[in-house]
Tab-separated table of C-alpha atoms in Angstrom:
chain	number	residue	atom	x	y	z
A	1	MET	CA	59.764	-110.316	80.285
A	2	SER	CA	57.681	-107.841	78.284
A	3	THR	CA	54.598	-106.666	80.177
A	4	PHE	CA	53.122	-105.296	76.962
A	5	LYS	CA	53.435	-108.725	75.376
A	6	GLN	CA	51.645	-110.295	78.346
A	7	VAL	CA	48.747	-107.859	78.055
A	8	GLU	CA	48.547	-108.334	74.294
A	9	LYS	CA	48.258	-112.087	74.831
A	10	LEU	CA	45.560	-111.493	77.412
A	11	LYS	CA	43.683	-109.251	74.987
A	12	LYS	CA	43.806	-111.894	72.251
A	13	ARG	CA	42.528	-114.547	74.668
A	14	VAL	CA	39.556	-112.452	75.775
A	15	ASN	CA	38.686	-111.305	72.253
A	16	PHE	CA	38.711	-114.935	71.215
A	17	LEU	CA	36.199	-115.573	74.011
A	18	ASN	CA	33.353	-114.113	71.915
A	19	LYS	CA	33.617	-116.849	69.289
A	20	LYS	CA	34.004	-119.531	71.954
A	21	VAL	CA	30.953	-118.295	73.857
A	22	LYS	CA	28.747	-118.351	70.747
A	23	THR	CA	29.905	-121.890	69.941
A	24	LEU	CA	29.167	-123.024	73.491
A	25	VAL	CA	25.724	-121.386	73.397
A	26	ARG	CA	24.788	-123.393	70.317
A	27	ARG	CA	26.103	-126.578	71.931
A	28	LYS	CA	24.281	-125.980	75.218
A	29	GLY	CA	21.112	-125.085	73.358
A	30	GLU	CA	20.577	-128.751	72.595
A	31	LYS	CA	20.112	-129.381	76.320
A	32	ASN	CA	17.876	-128.010	79.044
A	33	THR	CA	19.282	-124.517	79.572
A	34	THR	CA	17.785	-123.736	82.964
A	35	HIS	CA	20.731	-122.389	84.963
A	36	ALA	CA	21.137	-122.255	88.705
A	37	GLY	CA	19.673	-119.158	90.248
A	38	HIS	CA	19.549	-118.240	93.917
A	39	VAL	CA	19.261	-121.497	95.890
A	40	GLU	CA	16.576	-121.791	98.564
A	41	ASN	CA	13.609	-123.979	99.423
A	42	SER	CA	11.068	-124.113	96.604
A	43	PRO	CA	7.859	-122.147	97.232
A	44	GLU	CA	4.537	-123.951	97.378
A	45	ASN	CA	3.147	-122.124	94.340
A	46	TYR	CA	4.131	-119.824	91.490
A	47	TYR	CA	2.012	-117.060	89.977
A	48	LYS	CA	1.952	-115.477	86.530
A	49	TYR	CA	0.422	-112.058	85.865
A	50	MET	CA	-1.068	-111.665	82.383
A	51	ASN	CA	-3.695	-109.828	80.369
A	52	GLN	CA	-6.843	-111.513	79.062
A	53	ASN	CA	-5.415	-112.127	75.580
A	54	THR	CA	-2.449	-114.007	77.037
A	55	LEU	CA	-4.867	-116.039	79.168
A	56	ARG	CA	-6.822	-117.027	76.048
A	57	LEU	CA	-3.543	-118.095	74.426
A	58	LEU	CA	-2.740	-120.233	77.463
A	59	LEU	CA	-6.190	-121.840	77.510
A	60	LYS	CA	-6.394	-122.403	73.741
A	61	ASN	CA	-2.887	-123.774	73.131
A	62	LYS	CA	-2.188	-125.219	76.608
A	63	SER	CA	1.066	-123.290	76.291
A	64	ILE	CA	2.719	-120.349	77.988
A	65	LYS	CA	4.774	-117.587	76.393
A	66	PHE	CA	8.546	-117.417	76.966
A	67	THR	CA	10.025	-113.988	76.188
A	68	ASP	CA	13.148	-112.809	74.374
A	69	PRO	CA	15.121	-110.948	77.101
A	70	LEU	CA	15.775	-108.080	74.688
A	71	LYS	CA	12.032	-107.346	74.866
A	72	PHE	CA	11.895	-106.965	78.648
A	73	ASN	CA	10.567	-103.695	80.052
A	74	ASP	CA	13.802	-103.270	82.034
A	75	PRO	CA	16.648	-102.487	79.579
A	76	MET	CA	19.210	-103.487	82.241
A	77	ASP	CA	17.726	-106.965	82.600
A	78	SER	CA	20.070	-109.867	81.707
A	79	THR	CA	22.891	-107.502	80.768
A	80	VAL	CA	26.462	-107.923	81.990
A	81	PRO	CA	28.493	-105.178	83.679
A	82	GLU	CA	31.406	-103.246	82.276
A	83	LEU	CA	34.618	-105.152	82.933
A	84	LYS	CA	37.048	-103.410	85.248
A	85	LEU	CA	40.557	-104.751	85.515
A	86	ASN	CA	42.106	-104.862	88.988
A	87	THR	CA	45.432	-103.498	87.821
A	88	LYS	CA	47.040	-103.782	91.247
A	89	ARG	CA	46.197	-107.454	91.408
A	90	LEU	CA	47.585	-108.003	87.931
A	91	LYS	CA	50.772	-106.112	88.798
A	92	ASP	CA	51.216	-108.137	91.981
A	93	THR	CA	50.731	-111.321	89.966
A	94	MET	CA	53.405	-110.269	87.493
A	95	MET	CA	55.809	-109.394	90.314
A	96	SER	CA	55.149	-112.799	91.864
A	97	VAL	CA	55.858	-114.509	88.561
A	98	VAL	CA	59.101	-112.553	88.145
A	99	SER	CA	60.224	-113.392	91.650
A	100	LYS	CA	59.446	-117.110	91.400
A	101	ASP	CA	60.178	-117.984	87.782
A	102	PHE	CA	62.884	-115.443	86.877
A	103	PRO	CA	65.301	-115.433	89.833
A	104	GLU	CA	67.973	-113.964	87.597
A	105	LEU	CA	65.977	-110.709	87.683
A	106	SER	CA	65.924	-110.481	91.467
A	107	ASP	CA	68.299	-107.502	91.452
A	108	TYR	CA	65.865	-105.563	89.268
A	109	GLN	CA	62.694	-105.950	91.396
A	110	SER	CA	62.401	-102.235	92.150
A	111	GLU	CA	62.940	-101.223	88.528
A	112	ILE	CA	60.383	-103.770	87.297
A	113	ASN	CA	57.853	-102.637	89.892
A	114	ASN	CA	58.228	-99.007	88.790
A	115	ARG	CA	57.804	-99.975	85.145
A	116	LEU	CA	54.678	-102.000	85.903
A	117	SER	CA	53.206	-99.068	87.846
A	118	VAL	CA	53.630	-96.879	84.762
A	119	ASP	CA	51.996	-99.569	82.622
A	120	GLU	CA	48.862	-99.837	84.788
A	121	ARG	CA	47.005	-97.092	82.946
A	122	HIS	CA	47.764	-98.771	79.607
A	123	TRP	CA	46.234	-102.015	80.864
A	124	GLY	CA	43.080	-100.105	81.809
A	125	ASN	CA	42.742	-98.785	78.256
A	126	GLU	CA	43.274	-102.243	76.791
A	127	ILE	CA	40.648	-103.809	79.062
A	128	LYS	CA	38.180	-101.016	78.241
A	129	ALA	CA	38.395	-102.070	74.584
A	130	ILE	CA	37.887	-105.726	75.548
A	131	SER	CA	34.933	-104.850	77.771
A	132	ASP	CA	33.300	-102.835	74.993
A	133	GLU	CA	33.617	-105.770	72.607
A	134	LEU	CA	32.038	-108.190	75.089
A	135	LEU	CA	29.212	-105.781	75.889
A	136	ASN	CA	28.511	-105.160	72.202
A	137	SER	CA	28.269	-108.879	71.420
A	138	TRP	CA	26.231	-109.850	74.491
A	139	PRO	CA	22.804	-108.826	73.084
A	140	ASP	CA	23.347	-111.213	70.157
A	141	ILE	CA	23.974	-114.028	72.619
A	142	ILE	CA	21.078	-113.426	75.014
A	143	SER	CA	18.633	-112.932	72.138
A	144	THR	CA	18.865	-116.690	71.507
A	145	PHE	CA	17.334	-117.451	74.931
A	146	ARG	CA	13.710	-117.367	76.085
A	147	ILE	CA	12.591	-116.614	79.647
A	148	LEU	CA	9.441	-117.160	81.693
A	149	SER	CA	9.064	-114.880	84.724
A	150	LEU	CA	6.997	-116.038	87.692
A	151	THR	CA	6.477	-114.782	91.238
A	152	THR	CA	5.248	-115.955	94.630
A	153	LYS	CA	3.103	-112.850	95.185
A	154	PRO	CA	-0.426	-112.805	93.692
A	155	ASP	CA	-1.552	-109.538	95.291
A	156	ASN	CA	1.173	-107.031	94.453
A	157	LEU	CA	-0.505	-103.786	93.366
A	158	LEU	CA	2.376	-102.667	91.127
A	159	MET	CA	2.550	-105.998	89.323
A	160	TRP	CA	-1.196	-106.002	88.751
A	161	SER	CA	-0.815	-102.566	87.163
A	162	HIS	CA	2.300	-103.363	85.095
A	163	TYR	CA	1.701	-106.942	83.949
A	164	ALA	CA	-2.061	-107.585	84.238
A	165	ASP	CA	-3.480	-104.711	82.214
A	166	GLU	CA	-4.069	-102.385	85.163
A	167	HIS	CA	-6.084	-104.961	87.139
A	168	ARG	CA	-8.161	-105.911	84.078
A	169	GLY	CA	-6.173	-109.130	83.535
A	170	VAL	CA	-5.638	-112.227	85.647
A	171	VAL	CA	-3.097	-114.061	87.789
A	172	VAL	CA	-2.638	-117.771	87.108
A	173	LYS	CA	-1.588	-119.910	90.067
A	174	PHE	CA	0.658	-122.865	89.177
A	175	LYS	CA	1.470	-125.840	91.356
A	176	LYS	CA	4.827	-126.347	93.076
A	177	ASN	CA	6.503	-128.537	90.444
A	178	PRO	CA	5.114	-127.418	87.070
A	179	SER	CA	5.678	-129.651	84.054
A	180	PHE	CA	7.101	-126.810	81.956
A	181	GLY	CA	10.315	-126.323	83.974
A	182	SER	CA	12.037	-125.743	87.296
A	183	PRO	CA	11.863	-122.082	88.350
A	184	LYS	CA	14.961	-120.561	89.970
A	185	LYS	CA	14.927	-117.504	92.207
A	186	VAL	CA	16.330	-114.218	90.961
A	187	ASN	CA	19.145	-112.732	93.066
A	188	TYR	CA	18.902	-108.997	93.734
A	189	LYS	CA	22.202	-108.615	95.644
A	190	ASN	CA	25.779	-108.087	94.457
A	191	GLY	CA	25.331	-109.926	91.183
A	192	HIS	CA	27.241	-107.286	89.254
A	193	GLN	CA	30.518	-108.374	90.895
A	194	SER	CA	30.490	-111.986	89.706
A	195	LEU	CA	31.792	-111.452	86.190
A	196	ASN	CA	34.412	-108.903	87.223
A	197	ASN	CA	35.757	-111.161	89.957
A	198	ALA	CA	35.984	-114.069	87.533
A	199	PHE	CA	37.543	-111.915	84.818
A	200	ASN	CA	40.272	-110.635	87.149
A	201	TYR	CA	41.005	-114.174	88.289
A	202	MET	CA	41.248	-115.265	84.648
A	203	ALA	CA	43.560	-112.359	83.830
A	204	SER	CA	45.897	-113.342	86.647
A	205	MET	CA	45.883	-116.986	85.615
A	206	VAL	CA	46.586	-116.130	81.977
A	207	VAL	CA	49.562	-113.994	83.021
A	208	LYS	CA	50.996	-116.845	85.112
A	209	LEU	CA	50.467	-119.526	82.492
A	210	GLU	CA	51.710	-117.404	79.620
A	211	ALA	CA	54.864	-116.537	81.559
A	212	GLN	CA	55.449	-120.247	82.074
A	213	ASN	CA	54.564	-121.029	78.436
A	214	GLY	CA	51.809	-123.237	79.764
A	215	PHE	CA	48.593	-121.667	78.456
A	216	THR	CA	47.056	-124.146	76.023
A	217	ASP	CA	43.817	-124.515	74.067
A	218	ILE	CA	42.547	-126.699	76.912
A	219	HIS	CA	42.941	-123.797	79.336
A	220	SER	CA	41.272	-121.483	76.832
A	221	ASP	CA	38.300	-123.854	76.522
A	222	LYS	CA	37.948	-124.128	80.308
A	223	PHE	CA	38.131	-120.368	80.845
A	224	SER	CA	35.654	-119.757	78.022
A	225	ASP	CA	33.191	-122.292	79.397
A	226	ALA	CA	33.514	-120.890	82.921
A	227	THR	CA	33.047	-117.335	81.649
A	228	LEU	CA	29.937	-118.323	79.687
A	229	ASN	CA	28.381	-120.004	82.731
A	230	ILE	CA	29.056	-116.886	84.801
A	231	MET	CA	27.577	-114.632	82.123
A	232	LEU	CA	24.460	-116.788	81.886
A	233	ARG	CA	23.895	-116.300	85.606
A	234	TYR	CA	22.900	-112.749	84.754
A	235	PHE	CA	19.544	-114.137	83.645
A	236	PHE	CA	18.996	-114.581	87.384
A	237	MET	CA	20.436	-111.268	88.581
A	238	LYS	CA	18.506	-108.003	88.756
A	239	MET	CA	18.916	-104.592	90.324
A	240	SER	CA	17.624	-104.270	93.888
A	241	GLU	CA	14.903	-101.843	92.711
A	242	TRP	CA	13.013	-104.874	91.355
A	243	SER	CA	13.167	-106.971	94.530
A	244	TYR	CA	9.482	-106.318	95.266
A	245	GLU	CA	8.616	-108.735	92.441
A	246	ASN	CA	10.175	-111.720	94.253
A	247	GLU	CA	10.793	-113.224	90.823
A	248	TYR	CA	11.523	-116.803	89.781
A	249	ARG	CA	12.597	-117.703	86.246
A	250	ILE	CA	12.800	-120.556	83.801
A	251	VAL	CA	15.323	-120.111	80.983
A	252	TYR	CA	15.583	-122.127	77.766
A	253	HIS	CA	17.644	-121.696	74.653
A	254	GLU	CA	15.386	-121.102	71.657
A	255	SER	CA	16.624	-124.368	70.101
A	256	ASN	CA	15.431	-126.394	73.107
A	257	THR	CA	12.892	-129.021	72.038
A	258	LYS	CA	10.389	-127.651	74.577
A	259	VAL	CA	10.235	-124.286	72.818
A	260	ARG	CA	7.725	-124.037	69.977
A	261	LYS	CA	7.619	-120.961	67.752
A	262	ILE	CA	4.375	-119.741	66.195
A	263	HIS	CA	3.661	-116.668	64.044
A	264	ASN	CA	7.450	-116.220	63.650
A	265	ASN	CA	7.770	-114.146	66.820
A	266	LEU	CA	5.940	-116.026	69.571
A	267	ASP	CA	7.753	-118.708	71.569
A	268	LEU	CA	5.599	-121.108	73.584
A	269	VAL	CA	6.258	-124.001	75.972
A	270	GLU	CA	3.592	-126.624	76.573
A	271	VAL	CA	1.691	-126.530	79.880
A	272	ASN	CA	-0.091	-129.495	81.418
A	273	GLU	CA	-3.574	-128.277	82.354
A	274	ASN	CA	-3.151	-129.952	85.750
A	275	ASP	CA	-0.322	-127.489	86.453
A	276	ILE	CA	-2.988	-124.802	86.915
A	277	GLU	CA	-4.429	-124.680	90.406
A	278	SER	CA	-6.486	-121.489	90.245
A	279	ILE	CA	-7.020	-118.272	88.290
A	280	ILE	CA	-7.648	-114.921	89.964
A	281	ILE	CA	-9.531	-112.275	87.952
A	282	GLY	CA	-8.520	-108.636	88.384
A	283	SER	CA	-10.489	-106.193	90.501
A	284	SER	CA	-11.227	-103.868	87.546
A	285	VAL	CA	-13.045	-106.584	85.558
A	286	SER	CA	-16.808	-106.015	85.513
A	287	PRO	CA	-19.063	-108.667	87.091
A	288	LEU	CA	-20.492	-109.599	83.682
A	289	ARG	CA	-17.047	-109.908	82.119
A	290	ALA	CA	-15.811	-111.926	85.115
A	291	LYS	CA	-18.723	-114.325	84.677
A	292	ARG	CA	-17.866	-114.813	80.994
A	293	LEU	CA	-14.200	-115.349	81.799
A	294	THR	CA	-15.121	-117.959	84.395
A	295	LYS	CA	-17.246	-119.794	81.823
A	296	LEU	CA	-14.388	-119.660	79.296
A	297	ILE	CA	-11.870	-121.012	81.813
A	298	LYS	CA	-14.130	-123.858	82.936
A	299	GLY	CA	-14.904	-124.724	79.305
A	300	ARG	CA	-11.233	-124.879	78.321
A	301	LEU	CA	-10.200	-126.819	81.424
A	302	PRO	CA	-13.091	-129.295	81.857
A	303	ASN	CA	-10.941	-132.069	83.326
A	304	THR	CA	-9.346	-130.022	86.089
A	305	LYS	CA	-10.341	-128.769	89.507
A	306	VAL	CA	-9.224	-125.222	88.709
A	307	ILE	CA	-10.666	-122.598	91.057
A	308	VAL	CA	-11.716	-119.238	89.610
A	309	GLN	CA	-11.755	-116.271	92.002
A	310	GLN	CA	-11.780	-112.493	91.741
A	311	TYR	CA	-10.052	-109.782	93.721
A	312	LYS	CA	-12.041	-106.900	95.194
A	313	ARG	CA	-10.495	-103.644	96.334
A	314	VAL	CA	-10.914	-103.046	100.045
A	315	GLY	CA	-9.264	-99.750	100.912
A	316	TRP	CA	-5.682	-100.081	99.642
A	317	GLN	CA	-5.728	-103.886	99.679
A	318	LEU	CA	-6.868	-106.701	97.407
A	319	LYS	CA	-9.047	-109.400	98.904
A	320	ILE	CA	-10.607	-112.504	97.353
């Protein structure tokens, strides 16, 4: 049994994954593409920080902006990790295959083990090339998705500064089950291991099936689909440094019927005006400007019971 041949087959399978993933993305784009995030009880409300221009867009079009993940302020957001092959696991798998399926080689176990140990560093180089190819193609894949970020915290000082024009914008409070989608919680723990664990499992399975001449297109389709689903989970995984945002997300493929593109670069999803429960005006908005904003909001949402409030700074806190 040639270990180099096994690794070459593995390399071809994973390289082929790129084409399969892109095909699956187009196919899944016809459906609702909200993927499972961190599972827990749904919060009572969701909040969206925005500047005044984005608020006017929401009020005028009854729509909310969904963002291309490549335009996020965090360049690590929605990216996948570098693949790292567990060479020991792969070697143990090969030894197991030799022992079980090639009993005639039982007298050469020690020699085979030594040869595989020498080959480990070659496998690492091969997987590095595969990882680079996946990482290079991933931006093209995620750029076809659109994301809405929400939170359960309306009074976070950093978020007011970063996302609401330094307290000159607003926070929109949405009801528990908004019409524009089902928000899923972002996971800030250990997400980077998911793809590597799955990849190493796939590598081991490919080695076993190839050795038994049993790896078919059906297996390739299943592994590709599973890998895509794992990769798409990274829309709901972020580094722990961002945990203060307590973020929830809705993700759609750009081809989803809910997504409407205007001005060639703005993707909107319709919002039912009854989804909006209240709007909080930032603490740096002047009283006169706050009064005009309140009039604008009430005029655009005449059939709702929306409550308009404003934060005031009290020491280092925000209070209604």
